[in-house]
mmCIF file of C-alpha atoms and ligand atoms in Angstrom:
data_model
loop_
_atom_site.group_PDB
_atom_site.id
_atom_site.type_symbol
_atom_site.label_atom_id
_atom_site.label_comp_id
_atom_site.label_asym_id
_atom_site.label_seq_id
_atom_site.Cartn_x
_atom_site.Cartn_y
_atom_site.Cartn_z
ATOM 1 C CA MET A 1 -120.419 -138.815 -79.179
ATOM 2 C CA ASN A 2 -116.692 -138.884 -78.469
ATOM 3 C CA GLU A 3 -114.973 -141.999 -77.164
ATOM 4 C CA LYS A 4 -114.701 -140.974 -73.512
ATOM 5 C CA MET A 5 -118.346 -139.914 -73.383
ATOM 6 C CA SER A 6 -119.466 -143.262 -74.765
ATOM 7 C CA LYS A 7 -117.496 -145.036 -72.028
ATOM 8 C CA LEU A 8 -119.538 -143.364 -69.299
ATOM 9 C CA ALA A 9 -121.909 -145.853 -67.654
ATOM 10 C CA VAL A 10 -124.753 -143.407 -68.171
ATOM 11 C CA ASN A 11 -124.171 -143.840 -71.933
ATOM 12 C CA GLY A 12 -123.960 -147.622 -71.790
ATOM 13 C CA GLY A 13 -120.306 -148.021 -70.737
ATOM 14 C CA ILE A 14 -119.003 -150.202 -67.919
ATOM 15 C CA PRO A 15 -119.666 -148.699 -64.446
ATOM 16 C CA TYR A 16 -116.513 -147.486 -62.681
ATOM 17 C CA LYS A 17 -117.490 -149.141 -59.418
ATOM 18 C CA GLN A 18 -118.037 -152.869 -59.749
ATOM 19 C CA ASP A 19 -118.744 -153.799 -56.120
ATOM 20 C CA SER A 20 -121.153 -152.135 -53.733
ATOM 21 C CA PHE A 21 -121.010 -149.833 -50.731
ATOM 22 C CA PRO A 22 -122.150 -151.041 -47.290
ATOM 23 C CA LYS A 23 -125.921 -151.415 -47.187
ATOM 24 C CA TRP A 24 -128.126 -148.992 -45.274
ATOM 25 C CA PRO A 25 -130.055 -149.228 -43.028
ATOM 26 C CA TYR A 26 -127.894 -151.734 -41.194
ATOM 27 C CA GLY A 27 -129.444 -154.181 -38.759
ATOM 28 C CA ASP A 28 -128.519 -157.637 -37.523
ATOM 29 C CA GLU A 29 -129.280 -160.244 -34.829
ATOM 30 C CA LYS A 30 -129.350 -157.479 -32.212
ATOM 31 C CA GLU A 31 -132.363 -155.767 -33.739
ATOM 32 C CA ILE A 32 -134.046 -159.107 -34.391
ATOM 33 C CA ALA A 33 -133.568 -160.309 -30.808
ATOM 34 C CA LEU A 34 -134.896 -157.098 -29.267
ATOM 35 C CA LEU A 35 -137.836 -156.900 -31.673
ATOM 36 C CA THR A 36 -138.750 -160.519 -30.987
ATOM 37 C CA GLU A 37 -138.674 -159.767 -27.291
ATOM 38 C CA VAL A 38 -141.148 -156.921 -27.763
ATOM 39 C CA VAL A 39 -143.487 -158.972 -29.963
ATOM 40 C CA GLN A 40 -143.566 -161.834 -27.472
ATOM 41 C CA SER A 41 -143.933 -159.612 -24.414
ATOM 42 C CA GLY A 42 -147.230 -158.180 -25.606
ATOM 43 C CA LYS A 43 -145.986 -154.771 -24.443
ATOM 44 C CA TRP A 44 -146.069 -152.794 -27.661
ATOM 45 C CA TRP A 45 -146.455 -149.230 -26.435
ATOM 46 C CA ARG A 46 -144.383 -147.210 -24.004
ATOM 47 C CA THR A 47 -147.115 -147.099 -21.397
ATOM 48 C CA THR A 48 -146.594 -150.767 -20.538
ATOM 49 C CA GLY A 49 -143.120 -151.481 -21.943
ATOM 50 C CA ARG A 50 -139.551 -150.632 -20.947
ATOM 51 C CA LYS A 51 -137.691 -150.336 -24.280
ATOM 52 C CA VAL A 52 -138.512 -146.694 -25.043
ATOM 53 C CA ILE A 53 -137.654 -145.677 -21.482
ATOM 54 C CA GLU A 54 -134.370 -147.584 -21.624
ATOM 55 C CA PHE A 55 -133.551 -146.012 -24.967
ATOM 56 C CA GLU A 56 -134.344 -142.507 -23.712
ATOM 57 C CA GLU A 57 -132.042 -142.971 -20.723
ATOM 58 C CA LYS A 58 -129.165 -144.196 -22.879
ATOM 59 C CA PHE A 59 -129.642 -141.552 -25.538
ATOM 60 C CA ALA A 60 -129.780 -138.746 -22.956
ATOM 61 C CA THR A 61 -126.513 -140.038 -21.485
ATOM 62 C CA MET A 62 -124.871 -140.205 -24.919
ATOM 63 C CA GLN A 63 -125.824 -136.605 -25.726
ATOM 64 C CA GLU A 64 -124.884 -135.446 -22.204
ATOM 65 C CA CYS A 65 -128.388 -134.246 -21.399
ATOM 66 C CA GLU A 66 -130.563 -134.925 -18.412
ATOM 67 C CA PHE A 67 -133.797 -135.704 -20.244
ATOM 68 C CA CYS A 68 -134.763 -137.372 -23.508
ATOM 69 C CA LEU A 69 -138.217 -137.917 -24.973
ATOM 70 C CA GLY A 70 -138.687 -140.350 -27.847
ATOM 71 C CA VAL A 71 -141.233 -139.187 -30.431
ATOM 72 C CA THR A 72 -142.552 -140.155 -33.864
ATOM 73 C CA SER A 73 -140.257 -138.014 -36.041
ATOM 74 C CA GLY A 74 -137.689 -135.246 -36.037
ATOM 75 C CA THR A 75 -140.282 -132.893 -37.467
ATOM 76 C CA HIS A 76 -142.675 -133.646 -34.611
ATOM 77 C CA ALA A 77 -139.778 -133.167 -32.184
ATOM 78 C CA LEU A 78 -139.328 -129.620 -33.535
ATOM 79 C CA GLU A 79 -143.045 -128.855 -33.371
ATOM 80 C CA ILE A 80 -143.363 -130.193 -29.827
ATOM 81 C CA SER A 81 -140.245 -128.338 -28.648
ATOM 82 C CA MET A 82 -141.566 -125.039 -29.939
ATOM 83 C CA SER A 83 -144.992 -125.676 -28.431
ATOM 84 C CA ALA A 84 -143.349 -126.500 -25.095
ATOM 85 C CA LEU A 85 -141.529 -123.161 -25.262
ATOM 86 C CA GLY A 86 -144.821 -121.414 -25.935
ATOM 87 C CA ILE A 87 -143.870 -120.235 -29.412
ATOM 88 C CA SER A 88 -146.942 -119.229 -31.405
ATOM 89 C CA HIS A 89 -148.687 -116.503 -33.354
ATOM 90 C CA GLY A 90 -146.764 -113.252 -33.604
ATOM 91 C CA ASP A 91 -143.400 -114.804 -32.784
ATOM 92 C CA GLU A 92 -140.415 -114.903 -35.096
ATOM 93 C CA VAL A 93 -137.984 -117.819 -35.180
ATOM 94 C CA ILE A 94 -134.592 -117.431 -36.830
ATOM 95 C CA ILE A 95 -133.420 -120.380 -38.919
ATOM 96 C CA PRO A 96 -130.652 -120.980 -41.467
ATOM 97 C CA ALA A 97 -131.791 -120.501 -45.067
ATOM 98 C CA PHE A 98 -130.069 -123.737 -45.988
ATOM 99 C CA SER A 99 -131.675 -126.720 -44.268
ATOM 100 C CA TYR A 100 -134.184 -129.498 -44.722
ATOM 101 C CA ILE A 101 -137.766 -128.223 -44.959
ATOM 102 C CA SER A 102 -138.770 -129.349 -41.429
ATOM 103 C CA THR A 103 -136.641 -126.701 -39.746
ATOM 104 C CA CYS A 104 -138.867 -124.161 -41.468
ATOM 105 C CA SER A 105 -142.234 -125.915 -41.724
ATOM 106 C CA ALA A 106 -142.288 -126.706 -37.996
ATOM 107 C CA VAL A 107 -142.112 -122.962 -37.270
ATOM 108 C CA ILE A 108 -145.078 -122.304 -39.537
ATOM 109 C CA TYR A 109 -146.930 -125.252 -37.995
ATOM 110 C CA CYS A 110 -146.690 -123.388 -34.677
ATOM 111 C CA ASN A 111 -148.156 -120.293 -36.380
ATOM 112 C CA ALA A 112 -144.874 -118.421 -35.978
ATOM 113 C CA VAL A 113 -142.837 -116.743 -38.726
ATOM 114 C CA PRO A 114 -139.571 -118.294 -39.928
ATOM 115 C CA VAL A 115 -136.849 -115.706 -40.534
ATOM 116 C CA LEU A 116 -134.181 -117.003 -42.874
ATOM 117 C CA VAL A 117 -130.544 -116.016 -42.385
ATOM 118 C CA ASP A 118 -127.414 -116.821 -44.328
ATOM 119 C CA VAL A 119 -124.929 -119.589 -43.637
ATOM 120 C CA ASP A 120 -121.158 -119.874 -43.814
ATOM 121 C CA PRO A 121 -119.946 -120.758 -47.338
ATOM 122 C CA GLU A 122 -117.434 -123.336 -46.049
ATOM 123 C CA THR A 123 -119.143 -125.019 -43.112
ATOM 124 C CA PHE A 124 -122.737 -124.587 -44.415
ATOM 125 C CA CYS A 125 -123.835 -123.687 -40.856
ATOM 126 C CA MET A 126 -125.686 -120.606 -39.588
ATOM 127 C CA ASP A 127 -123.622 -117.418 -39.597
ATOM 128 C CA PRO A 128 -123.824 -116.001 -36.035
ATOM 129 C CA LYS A 129 -123.508 -112.424 -37.359
ATOM 130 C CA ALA A 130 -126.463 -112.924 -39.703
ATOM 131 C CA PHE A 131 -128.407 -114.348 -36.766
ATOM 132 C CA GLU A 132 -127.724 -111.313 -34.618
ATOM 133 C CA GLN A 133 -128.649 -108.898 -37.415
ATOM 134 C CA ALA A 134 -132.030 -110.584 -37.901
ATOM 135 C CA ILE A 135 -133.131 -110.218 -34.278
ATOM 136 C CA THR A 136 -136.217 -108.048 -33.685
ATOM 137 C CA PRO A 137 -138.384 -107.522 -30.585
ATOM 138 C CA LYS A 138 -140.563 -110.375 -31.886
ATOM 139 C CA THR A 139 -137.746 -112.939 -32.050
ATOM 140 C CA LYS A 140 -138.505 -115.778 -29.678
ATOM 141 C CA ALA A 141 -136.096 -118.528 -30.717
ATOM 142 C CA VAL A 142 -133.240 -119.529 -32.991
ATOM 143 C CA ILE A 143 -132.771 -122.969 -34.542
ATOM 144 C CA PRO A 144 -129.131 -123.619 -35.450
ATOM 145 C CA VAL A 145 -128.811 -126.687 -37.693
ATOM 146 C CA HIS A 146 -125.673 -128.800 -37.344
ATOM 147 C CA MET A 147 -125.364 -129.341 -41.075
ATOM 148 C CA ALA A 148 -124.206 -132.844 -41.974
ATOM 149 C CA GLY A 149 -123.108 -133.105 -38.361
ATOM 150 C CA HIS A 150 -120.815 -130.074 -38.552
ATOM 151 C CA SER A 151 -121.484 -128.271 -35.284
ATOM 152 C CA CYS A 152 -122.570 -124.663 -35.489
ATOM 153 C CA ASN A 153 -120.525 -122.060 -33.648
ATOM 154 C CA MET A 154 -122.393 -122.654 -30.392
ATOM 155 C CA ASP A 155 -120.234 -120.289 -28.302
ATOM 156 C CA GLU A 156 -121.322 -117.344 -30.426
ATOM 157 C CA ILE A 157 -124.910 -118.453 -31.034
ATOM 158 C CA CYS A 158 -125.563 -119.089 -27.329
ATOM 159 C CA ARG A 159 -123.855 -115.833 -26.344
ATOM 160 C CA ILE A 160 -126.005 -113.789 -28.730
ATOM 161 C CA ALA A 161 -129.180 -115.682 -27.774
ATOM 162 C CA LYS A 162 -128.543 -115.131 -24.078
ATOM 163 C CA LYS A 163 -127.842 -111.441 -24.590
ATOM 164 C CA HIS A 164 -131.210 -110.998 -26.326
ATOM 165 C CA GLY A 165 -133.264 -113.453 -24.254
ATOM 166 C CA ILE A 166 -133.884 -115.840 -27.149
ATOM 167 C CA TYR A 167 -134.434 -119.601 -26.830
ATOM 168 C CA VAL A 168 -132.025 -121.935 -28.617
ATOM 169 C CA ILE A 169 -133.407 -125.109 -30.196
ATOM 170 C CA GLU A 170 -130.629 -127.183 -31.754
ATOM 171 C CA ASP A 171 -131.619 -129.083 -34.885
ATOM 172 C CA ALA A 172 -129.292 -132.042 -34.437
ATOM 173 C CA ALA A 173 -131.125 -134.280 -36.914
ATOM 174 C CA HIS A 174 -127.674 -135.018 -38.418
ATOM 175 C CA GLY A 175 -125.773 -134.996 -35.155
ATOM 176 C CA HIS A 176 -126.130 -138.280 -33.221
ATOM 177 C CA ASN A 177 -123.109 -138.594 -30.926
ATOM 178 C CA GLY A 178 -121.563 -135.477 -32.480
ATOM 179 C CA SER A 179 -119.872 -132.819 -30.385
ATOM 180 C CA TYR A 180 -118.692 -129.216 -30.292
ATOM 181 C CA LYS A 181 -115.391 -128.545 -28.526
ATOM 182 C CA GLY A 182 -115.668 -131.797 -26.606
ATOM 183 C CA LYS A 183 -119.276 -131.282 -25.477
ATOM 184 C CA LYS A 184 -122.095 -133.239 -27.100
ATOM 185 C CA LEU A 185 -124.524 -131.679 -29.566
ATOM 186 C CA GLY A 186 -127.943 -131.182 -28.056
ATOM 187 C CA SER A 187 -126.530 -130.116 -24.701
ATOM 188 C CA PHE A 188 -126.127 -126.438 -25.638
ATOM 189 C CA GLY A 189 -129.670 -125.333 -26.391
ATOM 190 C CA ASP A 190 -132.749 -125.017 -24.214
ATOM 191 C CA MET A 191 -133.952 -127.990 -26.233
ATOM 192 C CA ALA A 192 -132.589 -130.032 -29.135
ATOM 193 C CA ILE A 193 -134.023 -132.484 -31.619
ATOM 194 C CA PHE A 194 -132.794 -135.606 -33.395
ATOM 195 C CA SER A 195 -134.267 -137.661 -36.235
ATOM 196 C CA PHE A 196 -134.276 -141.438 -36.698
ATOM 197 C CA GLN A 197 -135.705 -141.384 -40.213
ATOM 198 C CA ASN A 198 -134.506 -144.111 -42.566
ATOM 199 C CA GLY A 199 -131.360 -142.365 -43.831
ATOM 200 C CA LYS A 200 -130.199 -140.834 -40.562
ATOM 201 C CA LEU A 201 -127.165 -142.024 -38.585
ATOM 202 C CA MET A 202 -129.309 -144.130 -36.265
ATOM 203 C CA THR A 203 -132.684 -145.249 -37.536
ATOM 204 C CA CYS A 204 -135.863 -147.130 -36.752
ATOM 205 C CA GLY A 205 -137.469 -146.265 -40.109
ATOM 206 C CA GLU A 206 -139.139 -143.144 -38.724
ATOM 207 C CA GLY A 207 -138.663 -141.556 -35.326
ATOM 208 C CA GLY A 208 -137.301 -138.606 -33.409
ATOM 209 C CA ALA A 209 -136.166 -137.412 -30.009
ATOM 210 C CA ILE A 210 -136.082 -134.258 -27.925
ATOM 211 C CA VAL A 211 -133.319 -133.704 -25.388
ATOM 212 C CA THR A 212 -133.094 -131.004 -22.733
ATOM 213 C CA ASN A 213 -131.615 -130.227 -19.339
ATOM 214 C CA ASN A 214 -134.749 -128.397 -18.268
ATOM 215 C CA LYS A 215 -137.183 -130.543 -16.283
ATOM 216 C CA ASN A 216 -140.160 -128.241 -16.857
ATOM 217 C CA LEU A 217 -139.634 -128.228 -20.615
ATOM 218 C CA TYR A 218 -139.263 -132.006 -20.617
ATOM 219 C CA GLU A 219 -142.511 -132.411 -18.704
ATOM 220 C CA GLN A 220 -144.325 -129.974 -20.947
ATOM 221 C CA ALA A 221 -143.064 -131.824 -24.043
ATOM 222 C CA TYR A 222 -144.159 -135.112 -22.485
ATOM 223 C CA LEU A 223 -147.687 -133.792 -22.038
ATOM 224 C CA ILE A 224 -147.868 -132.399 -25.570
ATOM 225 C CA HIS A 225 -146.611 -135.628 -27.161
ATOM 226 C CA GLY A 226 -149.327 -137.660 -25.453
ATOM 227 C CA VAL A 227 -152.517 -135.619 -25.971
ATOM 228 C CA GLY A 228 -151.936 -133.790 -22.717
ATOM 229 C CA ARG A 229 -152.036 -136.838 -20.426
ATOM 230 C CA PRO A 230 -149.741 -136.813 -17.395
ATOM 231 C CA LYS A 231 -147.371 -139.751 -16.895
ATOM 232 C CA ASP A 232 -149.334 -141.398 -14.123
ATOM 233 C CA ASP A 233 -152.756 -140.758 -15.680
ATOM 234 C CA LYS A 234 -155.280 -143.400 -14.678
ATOM 235 C CA GLY A 235 -158.260 -142.001 -16.545
ATOM 236 C CA TYR A 236 -158.692 -139.465 -19.279
ATOM 237 C CA THR A 237 -156.927 -136.476 -17.843
ATOM 238 C CA HIS A 238 -155.812 -133.984 -20.488
ATOM 239 C CA THR A 239 -154.034 -130.974 -19.068
ATOM 240 C CA VAL A 240 -152.829 -129.249 -22.245
ATOM 241 C CA VAL A 241 -153.491 -129.330 -25.982
ATOM 242 C CA GLY A 242 -151.342 -131.941 -27.657
ATOM 243 C CA SER A 243 -151.217 -134.680 -30.233
ATOM 244 C CA THR A 244 -150.250 -138.337 -30.269
ATOM 245 C CA CYS A 245 -146.558 -138.545 -31.101
ATOM 246 C CA ARG A 246 -145.412 -141.329 -28.795
ATOM 247 C CA MET A 247 -142.535 -143.572 -29.803
ATOM 248 C CA ASN A 248 -143.553 -147.236 -29.647
ATOM 249 C CA GLU A 249 -141.649 -150.208 -28.241
ATOM 250 C CA PHE A 250 -140.614 -151.536 -31.670
ATOM 251 C CA GLN A 251 -138.884 -148.249 -32.403
ATOM 252 C CA GLY A 252 -137.315 -148.273 -28.950
ATOM 253 C CA ALA A 253 -136.015 -151.813 -29.480
ATOM 254 C CA VAL A 254 -134.418 -151.060 -32.848
ATOM 255 C CA LEU A 255 -132.841 -147.845 -31.585
ATOM 256 C CA LEU A 256 -131.326 -149.624 -28.583
ATOM 257 C CA ALA A 257 -129.560 -151.959 -30.990
ATOM 258 C CA GLN A 258 -128.497 -149.089 -33.289
ATOM 259 C CA MET A 259 -126.989 -147.132 -30.407
ATOM 260 C CA ASP A 260 -124.321 -149.740 -29.780
ATOM 261 C CA ARG A 261 -122.749 -149.033 -33.191
ATOM 262 C CA VAL A 262 -122.912 -145.248 -33.299
ATOM 263 C CA GLU A 263 -119.469 -144.438 -31.949
ATOM 264 C CA GLU A 264 -117.595 -146.969 -34.066
ATOM 265 C CA MET A 265 -119.456 -145.950 -37.229
ATOM 266 C CA MET A 266 -118.759 -142.289 -36.557
ATOM 267 C CA ARG A 267 -115.010 -142.909 -36.192
ATOM 268 C CA ARG A 268 -115.029 -144.759 -39.508
ATOM 269 C CA ARG A 269 -116.883 -141.941 -41.253
ATOM 270 C CA ILE A 270 -114.483 -139.320 -39.892
ATOM 271 C CA GLU A 271 -111.460 -141.282 -41.092
ATOM 272 C CA ASN A 272 -112.966 -141.938 -44.520
ATOM 273 C CA ALA A 273 -114.227 -138.368 -44.953
ATOM 274 C CA GLN A 274 -110.743 -137.022 -44.292
ATOM 275 C CA TYR A 275 -109.240 -139.393 -46.812
ATOM 276 C CA LEU A 276 -111.932 -138.558 -49.357
ATOM 277 C CA ASP A 277 -111.294 -134.828 -48.763
ATOM 278 C CA SER A 278 -107.640 -135.358 -49.631
ATOM 279 C CA LEU A 279 -108.650 -136.966 -52.938
ATOM 280 C CA MET A 280 -111.505 -134.627 -53.843
ATOM 281 C CA ASN A 281 -109.564 -131.459 -53.063
ATOM 282 C CA LYS A 282 -107.217 -132.423 -55.901
ATOM 283 C CA VAL A 283 -110.051 -132.347 -58.436
ATOM 284 C CA ASP A 284 -110.351 -129.004 -60.192
ATOM 285 C CA GLY A 285 -113.954 -127.844 -59.829
ATOM 286 C CA ILE A 286 -114.780 -129.870 -56.689
ATOM 287 C CA LYS A 287 -114.749 -128.211 -53.278
ATOM 288 C CA PRO A 288 -115.925 -130.221 -50.256
ATOM 289 C CA GLN A 289 -117.681 -128.757 -47.191
ATOM 290 C CA LYS A 290 -114.742 -127.568 -45.107
ATOM 291 C CA PRO A 291 -114.921 -128.304 -41.392
ATOM 292 C CA ALA A 292 -113.830 -125.490 -39.083
ATOM 293 C CA ASP A 293 -110.867 -126.566 -36.937
ATOM 294 C CA TYR A 294 -113.093 -126.786 -33.877
ATOM 295 C CA ALA A 295 -115.533 -129.140 -35.640
ATOM 296 C CA VAL A 296 -113.221 -131.811 -37.056
ATOM 297 C CA GLU A 297 -113.100 -134.113 -34.055
ATOM 298 C CA GLY A 298 -116.816 -134.273 -33.294
ATOM 299 C CA MET A 299 -118.251 -134.159 -36.808
ATOM 300 C CA THR A 300 -120.666 -136.989 -37.620
ATOM 301 C CA HIS A 301 -120.538 -136.698 -41.447
ATOM 302 C CA TYR A 302 -124.180 -137.201 -42.255
ATOM 303 C CA MET A 303 -123.735 -136.723 -46.032
ATOM 304 C CA TYR A 304 -120.515 -135.926 -47.863
ATOM 305 C CA MET A 305 -121.197 -132.529 -49.455
ATOM 306 C CA PHE A 306 -119.238 -130.672 -52.113
ATOM 307 C CA TYR A 307 -119.543 -127.778 -54.547
ATOM 308 C CA TYR A 308 -119.680 -128.819 -58.198
ATOM 309 C CA GLU A 309 -118.352 -126.129 -60.534
ATOM 310 C CA ASP A 310 -119.869 -126.953 -63.915
ATOM 311 C CA SER A 311 -117.435 -124.689 -65.792
ATOM 312 C CA LYS A 312 -114.671 -127.156 -64.844
ATOM 313 C CA PHE A 313 -116.799 -130.023 -66.124
ATOM 314 C CA GLY A 314 -117.259 -128.835 -69.693
ATOM 315 C CA GLY A 315 -120.353 -126.830 -68.742
ATOM 316 C CA HIS A 316 -122.382 -129.959 -67.978
ATOM 317 C CA PRO A 317 -125.064 -129.078 -65.411
ATOM 318 C CA ARG A 318 -125.117 -130.518 -61.898
ATOM 319 C CA GLN A 319 -128.088 -132.790 -62.589
ATOM 320 C CA GLU A 320 -126.225 -134.439 -65.470
ATOM 321 C CA PHE A 321 -123.172 -134.938 -63.256
ATOM 322 C CA VAL A 322 -125.280 -136.580 -60.541
ATOM 323 C CA GLU A 323 -126.915 -138.921 -63.076
ATOM 324 C CA ALA A 324 -123.502 -139.852 -64.461
ATOM 325 C CA LEU A 325 -122.142 -140.468 -60.954
ATOM 326 C CA LYS A 326 -125.061 -142.712 -60.018
ATOM 327 C CA ALA A 327 -124.614 -144.709 -63.221
ATOM 328 C CA GLU A 328 -120.942 -145.250 -62.305
ATOM 329 C CA GLY A 329 -122.142 -146.910 -59.080
ATOM 330 C CA ILE A 330 -121.726 -143.939 -56.719
ATOM 331 C CA PRO A 331 -124.939 -142.934 -54.925
ATOM 332 C CA ALA A 332 -125.398 -139.164 -55.114
ATOM 333 C CA PHE A 333 -128.100 -136.540 -54.966
ATOM 334 C CA ILE A 334 -128.603 -132.828 -55.349
ATOM 335 C CA SER A 335 -128.635 -130.949 -52.037
ATOM 336 C CA PHE A 336 -131.860 -129.517 -50.688
ATOM 337 C CA PRO A 337 -132.761 -126.147 -52.165
ATOM 338 C CA VAL A 338 -132.549 -122.910 -50.214
ATOM 339 C CA LEU A 339 -135.766 -122.790 -48.191
ATOM 340 C CA SER A 340 -136.990 -119.624 -49.890
ATOM 341 C CA LYS A 341 -136.788 -121.407 -53.262
ATOM 342 C CA THR A 342 -139.018 -124.328 -52.314
ATOM 343 C CA GLN A 343 -142.445 -124.441 -53.929
ATOM 344 C CA PHE A 344 -143.899 -124.340 -50.422
ATOM 345 C CA PHE A 345 -142.385 -120.917 -49.836
ATOM 346 C CA MET A 346 -143.000 -119.453 -53.243
ATOM 347 C CA GLU A 347 -146.659 -120.438 -53.351
ATOM 348 C CA ASN A 348 -147.531 -119.529 -49.789
ATOM 349 C CA ASN A 349 -146.079 -116.079 -50.108
ATOM 350 C CA PHE A 350 -144.476 -115.845 -46.704
ATOM 351 C CA MET A 351 -142.641 -112.898 -48.129
ATOM 352 C CA GLY A 352 -144.028 -109.692 -46.787
ATOM 353 C CA LYS A 353 -145.265 -111.204 -43.526
ATOM 354 C CA ILE A 354 -142.431 -109.460 -41.779
ATOM 355 C CA PRO A 355 -142.356 -105.775 -42.767
ATOM 356 C CA GLY A 356 -139.174 -104.885 -44.578
ATOM 357 C CA TYR A 357 -138.062 -108.475 -44.963
ATOM 358 C CA ASP A 358 -137.991 -110.022 -48.412
ATOM 359 C CA TYR A 359 -136.898 -113.634 -48.785
ATOM 360 C CA LYS A 360 -136.655 -113.189 -52.524
ATOM 361 C CA LYS A 361 -133.792 -110.763 -52.228
ATOM 362 C CA GLU A 362 -130.846 -112.799 -53.413
ATOM 363 C CA LYS A 363 -128.393 -110.473 -51.776
ATOM 364 C CA ASP A 364 -129.655 -111.394 -48.321
ATOM 365 C CA LEU A 365 -128.674 -115.020 -48.685
ATOM 366 C CA PRO A 366 -125.752 -115.218 -51.120
ATOM 367 C CA ASN A 367 -123.997 -118.178 -49.470
ATOM 368 C CA ALA A 368 -127.122 -120.273 -48.934
ATOM 369 C CA ASN A 369 -128.190 -119.628 -52.523
ATOM 370 C CA LYS A 370 -124.807 -120.680 -53.856
ATOM 371 C CA ILE A 371 -124.873 -123.888 -51.818
ATOM 372 C CA GLY A 372 -128.427 -124.643 -52.946
ATOM 373 C CA GLU A 373 -127.409 -124.168 -56.559
ATOM 374 C CA LYS A 374 -124.050 -125.934 -56.639
ATOM 375 C CA VAL A 375 -123.792 -128.590 -53.947
ATOM 376 C CA VAL A 376 -123.895 -132.335 -54.542
ATOM 377 C CA CYS A 377 -124.286 -134.847 -51.691
ATOM 378 C CA ILE A 378 -123.150 -138.422 -51.237
ATOM 379 C CA PRO A 379 -125.035 -140.361 -48.535
ATOM 380 C CA GLN A 380 -123.367 -141.188 -45.225
ATOM 381 C CA TYR A 381 -123.300 -144.966 -45.570
ATOM 382 C CA THR A 382 -120.720 -144.720 -48.364
ATOM 383 C CA LEU A 383 -118.338 -143.405 -45.683
ATOM 384 C CA LEU A 384 -118.759 -146.668 -43.784
ATOM 385 C CA GLY A 385 -116.832 -148.479 -46.516
ATOM 386 C CA ALA A 386 -113.108 -149.142 -46.967
ATOM 387 C CA GLN A 387 -110.374 -146.794 -48.284
ATOM 388 C CA LYS A 388 -110.869 -148.368 -51.684
ATOM 389 C CA ASP A 389 -114.482 -147.153 -51.679
ATOM 390 C CA MET A 390 -113.252 -143.566 -51.234
ATOM 391 C CA GLU A 391 -110.841 -144.054 -54.138
ATOM 392 C CA ASP A 392 -113.772 -145.304 -56.216
ATOM 393 C CA ILE A 393 -115.763 -142.142 -55.484
ATOM 394 C CA ALA A 394 -112.909 -139.835 -56.500
ATOM 395 C CA GLY A 395 -112.019 -142.077 -59.462
ATOM 396 C CA ALA A 396 -115.560 -141.975 -60.809
ATOM 397 C CA VAL A 397 -115.603 -138.172 -60.499
ATOM 398 C CA LEU A 398 -112.379 -137.946 -62.516
ATOM 399 C CA LYS A 399 -113.667 -140.365 -65.154
ATOM 400 C CA ILE A 400 -116.731 -138.153 -65.627
ATOM 401 C CA GLN A 401 -114.663 -134.976 -65.700
ATOM 402 C CA GLU A 402 -112.394 -136.332 -68.420
ATOM 403 C CA ALA A 403 -115.377 -137.293 -70.540
ATOM 404 C CA PHE A 404 -117.270 -134.050 -69.924
ATOM 405 C CA CYS A 405 -114.219 -131.954 -70.780
ATOM 406 C CA GLN A 406 -113.146 -133.766 -73.919
HETATM 407 C C1 PLP B 1 -134.352 -135.209 -41.328
HETATM 408 C C2 PLP B 1 -134.345 -133.839 -40.802
HETATM 409 C C3 PLP B 1 -135.358 -133.336 -39.960
HETATM 410 C C4 PLP B 1 -136.665 -134.032 -39.711
HETATM 411 O O1 PLP B 1 -136.630 -135.330 -39.368
HETATM 412 P P1 PLP B 1 -137.813 -136.343 -39.762
HETATM 413 O O2 PLP B 1 -137.582 -137.449 -38.792
HETATM 414 O O3 PLP B 1 -137.634 -136.737 -41.178
HETATM 415 O O4 PLP B 1 -139.107 -135.658 -39.507
HETATM 416 C C5 PLP B 1 -135.193 -132.078 -39.413
HETATM 417 N N1 PLP B 1 -134.125 -131.323 -39.691
HETATM 418 C C6 PLP B 1 -133.155 -131.753 -40.516
HETATM 419 C C7 PLP B 1 -131.985 -130.866 -40.767
HETATM 420 C C8 PLP B 1 -133.244 -133.007 -41.126
HETATM 421 O O5 PLP B 1 -132.298 -133.408 -41.983
#
C-alpha cells in the first residue's frame, strides 16, 4: 500500500475530522417540558388531548394549507391520501423512478399500479415532460417528490395534471417549511404528505402528516385514519373502511417543540449548502445536485447529494469511497436505488402489468438510473454545523481522492 493510502482513516490512519457534527435528532428542555406535561395530564391520545390538534393547526399554517392531519408515518400519510381520493384497483399512479420506496409501495398498497417516469439529471426531481408522456386513460394521480427539499416544477406538473384531470399528491417528506416560487410546498397538490421519521427535518421518532385545502378530502382522511369513526363519535360508529393511524399526544408534543426551530435550521442549511457547493464544485469528479434558479430560496436541503465519478477517483467504486469518507469522520451513505432496481420490484414482477410498459428498459429511465448508480448522500444535520464543518467535508473528499489516485 502506498503512503497516502495508508494514511486514510479506513486503513488505520488519523481521521481527517477530529471533532463532531451537530447531533441529530436535536431536542432540549422544550421537548422535555411538553412531554412532561402530556405524561402528567393523563391525556395521551388525541381524542382527549390538545397537543396533536395544536400541532396540526400550526403545521397547516406553516405550509399555507387549510387542513392538516397528523398520522403515524409518511408512508401511512400516502396510503391514506390515496384512499381518500378513491384510488384503487385498475388505476395508474405516476411517480418518479428515483425516490424512497414508500412513494411506490403506497401505490401498490392501494392496489393501484405505479408508473415510473424519469427525473431531471440536475435537480433529481420528476421531469414534467416524462410525466405527460406516461399519462393513459387509467392515470388517476401523480406524486411529485420534492427531492431533498428541491421543489418540483409545480407550475408545469399542476398544469399538465389539470389538463388531464389527474390528482396531484405532493410527496413533501423532505420539504418541511420549503417553498416553490414563494409559496409553501404542500399547498399545490390536492393533498400532500410529510414525514417525521427519525432523520427527517422535524421528527418525533416516527410520524407523518397530510395537508390539504379540500375540506371533503380532509374529512375523508380523518375517517380513514381512525377506523372510520367520525370526530364526534360517541359509540362505535364506523362509516368507512380504515385503519388506526392516529398521531398520539407524545408525538404532538415533540413536534410542537421541533416546529419552533425549523425556519432557523433551514436558513443555516441553505447557507452551508451553498458554501459546500462552492467547495465541492472545485473537486474533479464530484457534481452536487444543482438547484434550479427558482428552487434556491425555498430549498430545505434534506440530504446533501452529489454524483461520484469513480474514474476521477482512481477507479475506486462508490461503496469504497463512502466507507473511506465515514472513516474520516464524515457521515455518508449511498443514495436509494432506482425503484425498478429494488428487490421488491424485481421479485414481484410488476413489469408487464401495464401493457407495453417495461420498467426494465434502461432507456426509459436514463437519468434516474444514473443517479441511482452514482450518487452519494450526506445527511442533513451536517449542514447545521459551522463553515469549518463544510471545509472538513470537502477536505476529507480531497484527501481520499489524492490517495485513491496515487
Ligand atoms: C421518508 C420518506 C417517506 C416515508 O416516510 P416514513 O415516515 O418513513 O413512512 C416517503 N417519501 C419519501 C421521499 C421519504 O423520504
